Coordinates of N, CA, C and O in Angstrom, one line a residue:
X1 N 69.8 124.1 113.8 CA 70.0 124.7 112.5 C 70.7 126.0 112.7 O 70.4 127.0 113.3
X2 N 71.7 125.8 112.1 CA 72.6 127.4 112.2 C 73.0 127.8 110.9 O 73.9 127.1 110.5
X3 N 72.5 128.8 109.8 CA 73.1 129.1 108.8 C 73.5 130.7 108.8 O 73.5 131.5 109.7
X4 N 74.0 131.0 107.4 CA 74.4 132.7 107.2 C 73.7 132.8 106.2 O 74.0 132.1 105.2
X5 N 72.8 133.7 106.2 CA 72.3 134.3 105.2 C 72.7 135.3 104.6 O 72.0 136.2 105.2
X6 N 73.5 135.8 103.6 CA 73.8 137.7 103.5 C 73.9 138.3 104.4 O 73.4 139.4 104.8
X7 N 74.9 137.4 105.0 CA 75.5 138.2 106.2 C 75.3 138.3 107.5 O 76.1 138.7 108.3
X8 N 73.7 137.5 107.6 CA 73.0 137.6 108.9 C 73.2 136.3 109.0 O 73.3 135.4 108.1
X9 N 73.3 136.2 110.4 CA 73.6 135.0 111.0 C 72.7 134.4 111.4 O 71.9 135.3 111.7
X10 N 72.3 133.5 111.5 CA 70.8 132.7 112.1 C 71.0 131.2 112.5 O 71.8 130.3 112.1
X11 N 70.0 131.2 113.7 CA 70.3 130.2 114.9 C 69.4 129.8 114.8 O 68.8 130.7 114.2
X12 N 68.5 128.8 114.9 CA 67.2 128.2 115.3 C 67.3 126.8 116.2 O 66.8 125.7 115.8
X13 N 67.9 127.1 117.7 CA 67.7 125.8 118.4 C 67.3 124.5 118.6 O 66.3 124.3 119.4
X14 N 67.9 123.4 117.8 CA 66.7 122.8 117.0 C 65.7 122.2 118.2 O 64.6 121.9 117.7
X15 N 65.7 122.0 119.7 CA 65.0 120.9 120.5 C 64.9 121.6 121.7 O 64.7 120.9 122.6
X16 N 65.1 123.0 121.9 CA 65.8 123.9 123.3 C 64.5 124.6 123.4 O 63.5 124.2 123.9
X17 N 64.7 126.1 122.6 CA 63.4 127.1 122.7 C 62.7 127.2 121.0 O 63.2 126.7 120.0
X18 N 61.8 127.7 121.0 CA 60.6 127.8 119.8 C 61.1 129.1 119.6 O 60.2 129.9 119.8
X19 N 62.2 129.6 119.2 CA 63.2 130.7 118.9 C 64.2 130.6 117.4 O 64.6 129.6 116.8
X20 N 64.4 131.8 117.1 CA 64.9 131.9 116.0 C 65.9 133.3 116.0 O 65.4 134.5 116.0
X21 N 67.2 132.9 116.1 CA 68.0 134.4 116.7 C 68.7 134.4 115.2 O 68.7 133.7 114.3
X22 N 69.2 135.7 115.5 CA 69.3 136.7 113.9 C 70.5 138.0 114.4 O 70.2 139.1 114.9
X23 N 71.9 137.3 113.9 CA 72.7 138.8 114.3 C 73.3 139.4 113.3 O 73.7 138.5 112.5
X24 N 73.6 140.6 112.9 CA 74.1 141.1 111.9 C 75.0 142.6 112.3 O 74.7 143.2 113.4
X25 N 75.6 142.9 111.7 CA 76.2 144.2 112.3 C 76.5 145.5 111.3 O 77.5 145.6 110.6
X26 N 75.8 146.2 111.4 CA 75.5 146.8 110.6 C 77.2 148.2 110.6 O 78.0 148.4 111.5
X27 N 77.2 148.6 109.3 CA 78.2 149.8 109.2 C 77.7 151.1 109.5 O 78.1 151.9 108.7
X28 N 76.7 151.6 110.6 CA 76.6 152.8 111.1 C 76.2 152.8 112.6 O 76.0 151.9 113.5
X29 N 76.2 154.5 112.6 CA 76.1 154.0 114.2 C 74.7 153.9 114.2 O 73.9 153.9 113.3
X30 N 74.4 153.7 116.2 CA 73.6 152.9 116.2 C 72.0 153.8 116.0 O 71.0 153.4 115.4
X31 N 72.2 155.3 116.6 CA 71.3 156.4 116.4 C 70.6 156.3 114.8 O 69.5 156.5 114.6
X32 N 71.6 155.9 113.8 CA 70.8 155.9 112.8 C 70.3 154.5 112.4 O 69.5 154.4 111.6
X33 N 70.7 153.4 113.0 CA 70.1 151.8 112.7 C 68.9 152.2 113.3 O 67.8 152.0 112.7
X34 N 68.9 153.0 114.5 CA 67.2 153.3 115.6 C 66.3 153.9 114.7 O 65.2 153.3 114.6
X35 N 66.4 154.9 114.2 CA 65.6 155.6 113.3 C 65.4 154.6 112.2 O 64.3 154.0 112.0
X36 N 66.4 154.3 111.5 CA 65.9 153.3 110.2 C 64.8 152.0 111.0 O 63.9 151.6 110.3
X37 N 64.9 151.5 112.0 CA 64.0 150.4 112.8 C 62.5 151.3 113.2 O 61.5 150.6 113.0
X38 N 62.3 152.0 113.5 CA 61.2 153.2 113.8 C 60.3 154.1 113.6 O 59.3 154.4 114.2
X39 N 61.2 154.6 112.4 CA 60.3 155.7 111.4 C 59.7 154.8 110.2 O 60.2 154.0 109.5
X40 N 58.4 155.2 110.4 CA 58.1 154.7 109.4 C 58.0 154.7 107.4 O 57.4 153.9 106.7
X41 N 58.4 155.4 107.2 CA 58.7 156.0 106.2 C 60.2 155.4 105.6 O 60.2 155.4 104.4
X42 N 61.4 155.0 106.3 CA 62.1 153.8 106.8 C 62.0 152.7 105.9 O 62.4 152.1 104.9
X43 N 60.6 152.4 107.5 CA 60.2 150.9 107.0 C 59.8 150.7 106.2 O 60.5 149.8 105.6
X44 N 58.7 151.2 105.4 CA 58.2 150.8 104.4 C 59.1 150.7 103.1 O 58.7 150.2 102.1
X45 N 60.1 151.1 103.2 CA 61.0 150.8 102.3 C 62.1 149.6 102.4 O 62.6 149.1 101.4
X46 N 62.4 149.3 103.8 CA 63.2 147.8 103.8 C 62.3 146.7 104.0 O 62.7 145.7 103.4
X47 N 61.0 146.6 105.0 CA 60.6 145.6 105.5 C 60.1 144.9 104.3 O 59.5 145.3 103.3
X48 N 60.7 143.5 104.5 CA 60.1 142.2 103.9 C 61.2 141.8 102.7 O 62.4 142.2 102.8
X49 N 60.8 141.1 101.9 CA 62.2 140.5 101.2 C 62.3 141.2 99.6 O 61.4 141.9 99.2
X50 N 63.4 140.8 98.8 CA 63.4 141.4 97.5 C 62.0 141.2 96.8 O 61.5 140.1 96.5
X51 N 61.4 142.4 96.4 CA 60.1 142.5 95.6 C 58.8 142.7 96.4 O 57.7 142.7 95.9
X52 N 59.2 143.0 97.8 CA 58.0 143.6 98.6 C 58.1 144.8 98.6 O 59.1 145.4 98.7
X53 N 56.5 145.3 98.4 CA 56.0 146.6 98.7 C 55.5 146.8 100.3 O 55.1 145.9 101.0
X54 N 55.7 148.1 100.5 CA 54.5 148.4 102.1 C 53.7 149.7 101.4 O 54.1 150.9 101.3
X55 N 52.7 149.3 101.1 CA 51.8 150.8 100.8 C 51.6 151.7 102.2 O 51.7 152.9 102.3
X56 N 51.2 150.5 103.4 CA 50.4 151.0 104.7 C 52.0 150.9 105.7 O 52.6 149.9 105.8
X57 N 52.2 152.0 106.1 CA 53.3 151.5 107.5 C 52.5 152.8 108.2 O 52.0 153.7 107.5
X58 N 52.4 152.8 109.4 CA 51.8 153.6 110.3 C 53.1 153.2 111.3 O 53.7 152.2 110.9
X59 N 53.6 153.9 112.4 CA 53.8 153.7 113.7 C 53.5 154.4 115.4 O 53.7 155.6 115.5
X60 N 53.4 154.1 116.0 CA 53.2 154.8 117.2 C 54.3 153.9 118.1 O 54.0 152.9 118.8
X61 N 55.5 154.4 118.0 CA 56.7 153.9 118.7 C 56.9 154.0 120.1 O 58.0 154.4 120.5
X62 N 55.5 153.6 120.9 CA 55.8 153.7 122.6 C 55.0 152.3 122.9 O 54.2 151.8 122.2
X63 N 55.6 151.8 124.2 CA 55.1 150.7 124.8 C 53.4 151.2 124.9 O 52.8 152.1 125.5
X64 N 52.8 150.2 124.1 CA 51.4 150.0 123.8 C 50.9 150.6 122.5 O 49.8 150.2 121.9
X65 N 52.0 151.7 122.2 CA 51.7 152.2 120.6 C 51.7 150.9 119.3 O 52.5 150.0 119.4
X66 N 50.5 151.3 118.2 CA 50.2 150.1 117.1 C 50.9 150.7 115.9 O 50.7 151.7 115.2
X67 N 51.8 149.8 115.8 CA 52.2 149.5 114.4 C 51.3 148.7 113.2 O 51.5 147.5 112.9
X68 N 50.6 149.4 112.6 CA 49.9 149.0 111.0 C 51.1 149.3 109.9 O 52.1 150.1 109.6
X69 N 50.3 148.1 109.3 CA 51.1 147.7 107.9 C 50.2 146.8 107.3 O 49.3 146.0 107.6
X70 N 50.9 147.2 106.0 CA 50.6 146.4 104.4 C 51.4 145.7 103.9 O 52.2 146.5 103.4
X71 N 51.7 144.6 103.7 CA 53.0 144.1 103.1 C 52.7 143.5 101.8 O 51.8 142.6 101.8
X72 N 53.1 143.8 100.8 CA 52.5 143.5 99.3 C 54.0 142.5 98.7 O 55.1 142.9 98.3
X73 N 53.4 141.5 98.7 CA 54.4 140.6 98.2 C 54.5 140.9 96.7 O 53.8 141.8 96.3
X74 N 55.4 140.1 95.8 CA 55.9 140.4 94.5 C 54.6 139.8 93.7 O 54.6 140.3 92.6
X75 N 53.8 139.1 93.9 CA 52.8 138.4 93.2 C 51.6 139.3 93.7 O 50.4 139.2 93.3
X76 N 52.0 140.1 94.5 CA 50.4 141.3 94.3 C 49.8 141.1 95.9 O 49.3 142.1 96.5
X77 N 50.0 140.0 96.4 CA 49.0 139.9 97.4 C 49.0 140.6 98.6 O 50.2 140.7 98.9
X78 N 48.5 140.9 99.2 CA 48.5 142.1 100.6 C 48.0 141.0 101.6 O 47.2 140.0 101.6
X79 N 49.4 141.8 102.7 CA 49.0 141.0 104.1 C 48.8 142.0 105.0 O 49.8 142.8 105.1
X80 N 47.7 142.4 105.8 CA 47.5 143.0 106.3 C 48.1 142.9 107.9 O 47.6 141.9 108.4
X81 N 48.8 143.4 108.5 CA 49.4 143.2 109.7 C 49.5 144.3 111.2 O 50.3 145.2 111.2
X82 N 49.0 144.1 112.0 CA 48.7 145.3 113.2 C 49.7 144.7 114.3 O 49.7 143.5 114.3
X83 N 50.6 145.2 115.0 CA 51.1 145.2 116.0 C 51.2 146.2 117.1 O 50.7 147.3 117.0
X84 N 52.0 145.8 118.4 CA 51.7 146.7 119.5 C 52.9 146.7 120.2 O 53.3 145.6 120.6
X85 N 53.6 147.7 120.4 CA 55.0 148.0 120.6 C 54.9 147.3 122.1 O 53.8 147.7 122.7
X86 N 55.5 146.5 122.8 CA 55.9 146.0 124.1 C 56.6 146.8 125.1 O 56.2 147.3 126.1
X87 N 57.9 146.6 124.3 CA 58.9 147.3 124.7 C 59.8 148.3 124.4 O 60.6 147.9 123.6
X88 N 59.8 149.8 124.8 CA 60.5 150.5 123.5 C 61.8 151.3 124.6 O 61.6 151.9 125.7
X89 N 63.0 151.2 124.2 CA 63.9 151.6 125.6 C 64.8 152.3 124.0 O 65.5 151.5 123.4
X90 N 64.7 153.4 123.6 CA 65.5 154.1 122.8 C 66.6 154.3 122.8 O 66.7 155.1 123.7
X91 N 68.2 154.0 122.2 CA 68.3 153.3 121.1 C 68.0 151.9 120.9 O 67.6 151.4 119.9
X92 N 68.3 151.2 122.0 CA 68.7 149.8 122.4 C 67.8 148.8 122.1 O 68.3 147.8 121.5
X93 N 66.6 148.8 122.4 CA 65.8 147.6 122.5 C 64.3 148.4 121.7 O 63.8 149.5 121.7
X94 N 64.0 147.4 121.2 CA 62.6 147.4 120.5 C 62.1 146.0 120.4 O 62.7 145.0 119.9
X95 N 60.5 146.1 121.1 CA 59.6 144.3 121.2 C 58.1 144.9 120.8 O 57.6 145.8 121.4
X96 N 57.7 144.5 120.1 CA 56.4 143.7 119.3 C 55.9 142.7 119.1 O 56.5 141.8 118.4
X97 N 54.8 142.6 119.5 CA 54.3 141.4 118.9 C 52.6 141.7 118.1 O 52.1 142.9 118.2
X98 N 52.0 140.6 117.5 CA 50.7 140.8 117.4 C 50.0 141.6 118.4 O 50.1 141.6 119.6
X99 N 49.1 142.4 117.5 CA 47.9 143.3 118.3 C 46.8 142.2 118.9 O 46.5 142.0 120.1
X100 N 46.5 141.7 117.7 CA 45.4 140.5 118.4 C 46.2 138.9 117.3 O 46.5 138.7 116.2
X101 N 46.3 138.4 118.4 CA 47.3 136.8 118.0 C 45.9 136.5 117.2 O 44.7 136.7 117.4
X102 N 46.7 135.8 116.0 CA 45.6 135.2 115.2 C 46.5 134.5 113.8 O 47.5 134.9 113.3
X103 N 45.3 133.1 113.6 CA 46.5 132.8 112.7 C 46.9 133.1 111.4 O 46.0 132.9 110.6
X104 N 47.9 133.4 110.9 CA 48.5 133.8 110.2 C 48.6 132.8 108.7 O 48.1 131.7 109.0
X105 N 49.0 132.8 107.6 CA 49.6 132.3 106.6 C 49.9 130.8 106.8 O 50.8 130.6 107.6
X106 N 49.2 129.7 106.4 CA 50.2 128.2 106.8 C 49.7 127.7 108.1 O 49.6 126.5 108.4
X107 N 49.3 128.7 109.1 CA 49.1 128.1 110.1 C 49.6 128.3 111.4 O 49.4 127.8 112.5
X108 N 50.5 129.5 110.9 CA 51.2 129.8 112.3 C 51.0 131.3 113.0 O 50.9 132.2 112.2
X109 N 50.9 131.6 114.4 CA 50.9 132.9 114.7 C 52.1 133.4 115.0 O 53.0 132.8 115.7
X110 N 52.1 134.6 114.5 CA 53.2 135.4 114.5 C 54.3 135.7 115.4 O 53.8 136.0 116.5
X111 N 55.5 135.6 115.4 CA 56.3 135.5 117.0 C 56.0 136.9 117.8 O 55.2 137.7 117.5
X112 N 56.7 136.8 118.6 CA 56.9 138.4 119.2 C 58.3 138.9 118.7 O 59.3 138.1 118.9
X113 N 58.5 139.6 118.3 CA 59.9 140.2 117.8 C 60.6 141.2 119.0 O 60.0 142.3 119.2
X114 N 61.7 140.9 119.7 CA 62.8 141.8 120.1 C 64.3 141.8 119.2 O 64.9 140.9 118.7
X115 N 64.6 143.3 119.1 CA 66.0 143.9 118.5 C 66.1 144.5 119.4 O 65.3 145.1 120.1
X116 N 67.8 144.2 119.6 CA 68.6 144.9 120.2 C 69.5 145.6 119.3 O 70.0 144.9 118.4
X117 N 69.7 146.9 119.4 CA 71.4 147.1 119.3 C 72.1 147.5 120.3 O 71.8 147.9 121.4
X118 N 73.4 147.3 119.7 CA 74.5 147.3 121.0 C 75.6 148.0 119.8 O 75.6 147.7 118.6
X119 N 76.6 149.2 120.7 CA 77.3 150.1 119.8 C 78.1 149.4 119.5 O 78.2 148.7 120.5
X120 N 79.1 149.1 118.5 CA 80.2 148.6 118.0 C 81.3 149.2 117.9 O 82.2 148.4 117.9
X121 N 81.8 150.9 117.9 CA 83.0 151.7 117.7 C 81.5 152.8 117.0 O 80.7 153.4 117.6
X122 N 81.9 152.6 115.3 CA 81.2 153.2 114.6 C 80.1 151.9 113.8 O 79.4 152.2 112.8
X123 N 80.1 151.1 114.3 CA 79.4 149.9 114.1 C 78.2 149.7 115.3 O 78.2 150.1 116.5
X124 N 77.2 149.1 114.4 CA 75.4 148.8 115.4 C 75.8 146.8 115.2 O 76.0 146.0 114.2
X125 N 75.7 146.6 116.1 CA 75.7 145.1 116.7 C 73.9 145.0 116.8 O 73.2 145.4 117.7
X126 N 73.1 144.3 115.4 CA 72.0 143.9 115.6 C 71.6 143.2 116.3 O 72.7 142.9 116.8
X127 N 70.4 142.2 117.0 CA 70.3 141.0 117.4 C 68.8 140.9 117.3 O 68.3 141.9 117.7
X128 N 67.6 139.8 116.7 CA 66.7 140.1 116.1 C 65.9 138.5 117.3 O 66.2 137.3 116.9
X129 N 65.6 138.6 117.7 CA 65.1 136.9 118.5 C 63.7 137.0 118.3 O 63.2 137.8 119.0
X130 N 62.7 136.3 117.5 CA 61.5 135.9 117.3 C 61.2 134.7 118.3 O 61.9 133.8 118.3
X131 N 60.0 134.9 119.1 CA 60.1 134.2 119.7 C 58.8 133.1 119.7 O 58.0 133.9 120.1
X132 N 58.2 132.3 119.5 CA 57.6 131.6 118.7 C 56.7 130.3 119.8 O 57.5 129.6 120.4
X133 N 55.0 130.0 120.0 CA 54.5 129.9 121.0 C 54.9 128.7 120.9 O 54.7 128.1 122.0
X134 N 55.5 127.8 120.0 CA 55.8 126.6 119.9 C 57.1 126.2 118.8 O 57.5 127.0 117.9
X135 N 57.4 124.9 119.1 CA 58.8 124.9 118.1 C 58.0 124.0 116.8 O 58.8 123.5 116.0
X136 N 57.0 123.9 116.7 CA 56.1 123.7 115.8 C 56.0 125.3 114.8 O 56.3 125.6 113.6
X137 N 55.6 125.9 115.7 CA 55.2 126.9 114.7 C 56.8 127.4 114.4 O 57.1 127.6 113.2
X138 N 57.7 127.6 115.3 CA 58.9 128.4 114.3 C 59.2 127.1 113.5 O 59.7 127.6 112.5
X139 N 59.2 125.8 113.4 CA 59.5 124.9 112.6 C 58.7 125.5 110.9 O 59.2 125.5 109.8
X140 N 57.4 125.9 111.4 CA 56.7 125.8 110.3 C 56.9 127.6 109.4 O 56.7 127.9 108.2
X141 N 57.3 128.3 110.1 CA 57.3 130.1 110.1 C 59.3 130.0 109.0 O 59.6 130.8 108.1
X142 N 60.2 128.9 109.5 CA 61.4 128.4 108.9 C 61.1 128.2 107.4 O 61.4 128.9 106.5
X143 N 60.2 127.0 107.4 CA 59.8 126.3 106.1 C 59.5 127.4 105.3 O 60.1 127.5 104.2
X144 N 58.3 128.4 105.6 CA 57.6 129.2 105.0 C 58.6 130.4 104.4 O 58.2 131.3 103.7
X145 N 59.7 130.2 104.9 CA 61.4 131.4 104.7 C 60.9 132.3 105.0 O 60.8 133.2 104.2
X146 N 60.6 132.3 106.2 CA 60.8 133.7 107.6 C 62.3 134.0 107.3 O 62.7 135.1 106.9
X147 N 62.8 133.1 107.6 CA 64.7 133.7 108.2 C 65.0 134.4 106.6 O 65.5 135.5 106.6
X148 N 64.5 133.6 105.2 CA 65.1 134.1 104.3 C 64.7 135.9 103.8 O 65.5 136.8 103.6
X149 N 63.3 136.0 103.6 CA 62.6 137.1 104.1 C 63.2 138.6 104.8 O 63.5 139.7 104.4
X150 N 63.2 137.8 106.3 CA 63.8 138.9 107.0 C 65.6 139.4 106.9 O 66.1 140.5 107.2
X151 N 66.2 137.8 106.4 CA 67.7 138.6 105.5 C 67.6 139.4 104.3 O 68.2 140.4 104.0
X152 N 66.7 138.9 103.4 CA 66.5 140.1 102.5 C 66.2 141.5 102.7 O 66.7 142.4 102.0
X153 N 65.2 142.0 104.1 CA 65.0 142.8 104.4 C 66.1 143.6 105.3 O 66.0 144.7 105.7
X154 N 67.0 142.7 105.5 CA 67.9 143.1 106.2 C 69.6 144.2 105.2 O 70.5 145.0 105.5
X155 N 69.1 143.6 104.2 CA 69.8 143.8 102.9 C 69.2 145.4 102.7 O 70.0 146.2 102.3
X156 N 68.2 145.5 103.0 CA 67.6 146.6 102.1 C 67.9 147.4 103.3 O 68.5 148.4 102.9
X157 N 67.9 147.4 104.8 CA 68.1 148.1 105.3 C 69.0 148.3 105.5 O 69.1 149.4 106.0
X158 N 70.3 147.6 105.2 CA 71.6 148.0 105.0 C 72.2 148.9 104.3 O 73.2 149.5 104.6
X159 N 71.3 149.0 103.0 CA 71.4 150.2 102.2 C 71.0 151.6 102.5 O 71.4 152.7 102.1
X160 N 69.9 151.0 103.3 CA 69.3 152.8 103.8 C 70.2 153.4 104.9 O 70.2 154.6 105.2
X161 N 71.1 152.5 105.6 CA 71.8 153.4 107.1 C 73.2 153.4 106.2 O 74.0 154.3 106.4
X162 N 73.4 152.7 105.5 CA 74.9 153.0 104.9 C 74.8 154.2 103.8 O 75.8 155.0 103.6
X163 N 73.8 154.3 103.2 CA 73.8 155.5 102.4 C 73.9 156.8 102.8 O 74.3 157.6 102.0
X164 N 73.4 157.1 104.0 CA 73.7 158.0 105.0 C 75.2 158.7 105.3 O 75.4 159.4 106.2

């Protein structure tokens, strides 16, 4: 499955890895895509798709630091969500995954998320790879419009580094 969503590109290998890649390239540099991915105060304003709130974003942005969150969808309901930074290599790379794996919505647990960016001129080269314990569960995390979701949220962050 290969489509474009608002701009973001998305891959999902249909038979290879239990992966879902995601590129986009944002119009700033990359120092402010890093901060907009980081701060939380940021996030709580792009993460999730048109009509999501974050009441709760917390971060502690070092390898082993937890990311809390609230994600309040458009119909009211709160998802409660804890993560644990993996990997944090400033500007370049950022990996998370669940704090404690557990299952989630539908049935599936949560991928681990790495972003990269990579500088462009005055352009941030995103790359977003969820990586997923089975091609069952990104099969099912697809259906549930993960990819659509995270292009909407991609949308909103685009507004916050271009407004800049």
């Amino acid at each position: 499955m290969s489509t474009n969503l608002d701009r973001m590109s998305v891959d999902a290998p249909s038979e290879r890895e239990p992966v879902i890649v995601m590129h986009r390239t944002f119009d700033a540099p990359r120092a402010l895509v890093w901060e907009a991915l980081t701060d939380p105060k940021q996030v709580a304003k792009w993460y999730g798709g048109h009509g999501f709130e974050n009441p709760v974003c917390e971060m502690d942005v070092r390898p082993g630091g937890r990311w809390r969150h609230v994600m309040k969808t458009p119909d009211g309901t709160e998802y409660p969500m804890e993560y644990v930074f993996v990997e944090v290599v400033k500007p370049e790379r950022l990996v998370w995954k669940d704090a404690e794996p557990r299952t989630r919505v539908g049935g599936h647990v949560s991928p681990m998320i790495t972003v990269t960016l990579e500088e462009a001129g005055t352009k941030t080269k995103w790359k977003l790879v969820a990586r997923f314990a089975s091609l069952a569960e990104r099969d099912v995390a697809i259906e549930m419009g993960f990819t659509r979701v995270l292009s909407q949220g991609a949308e909103k962050f685009n507004e916050i580094v271009t407004a800049h």
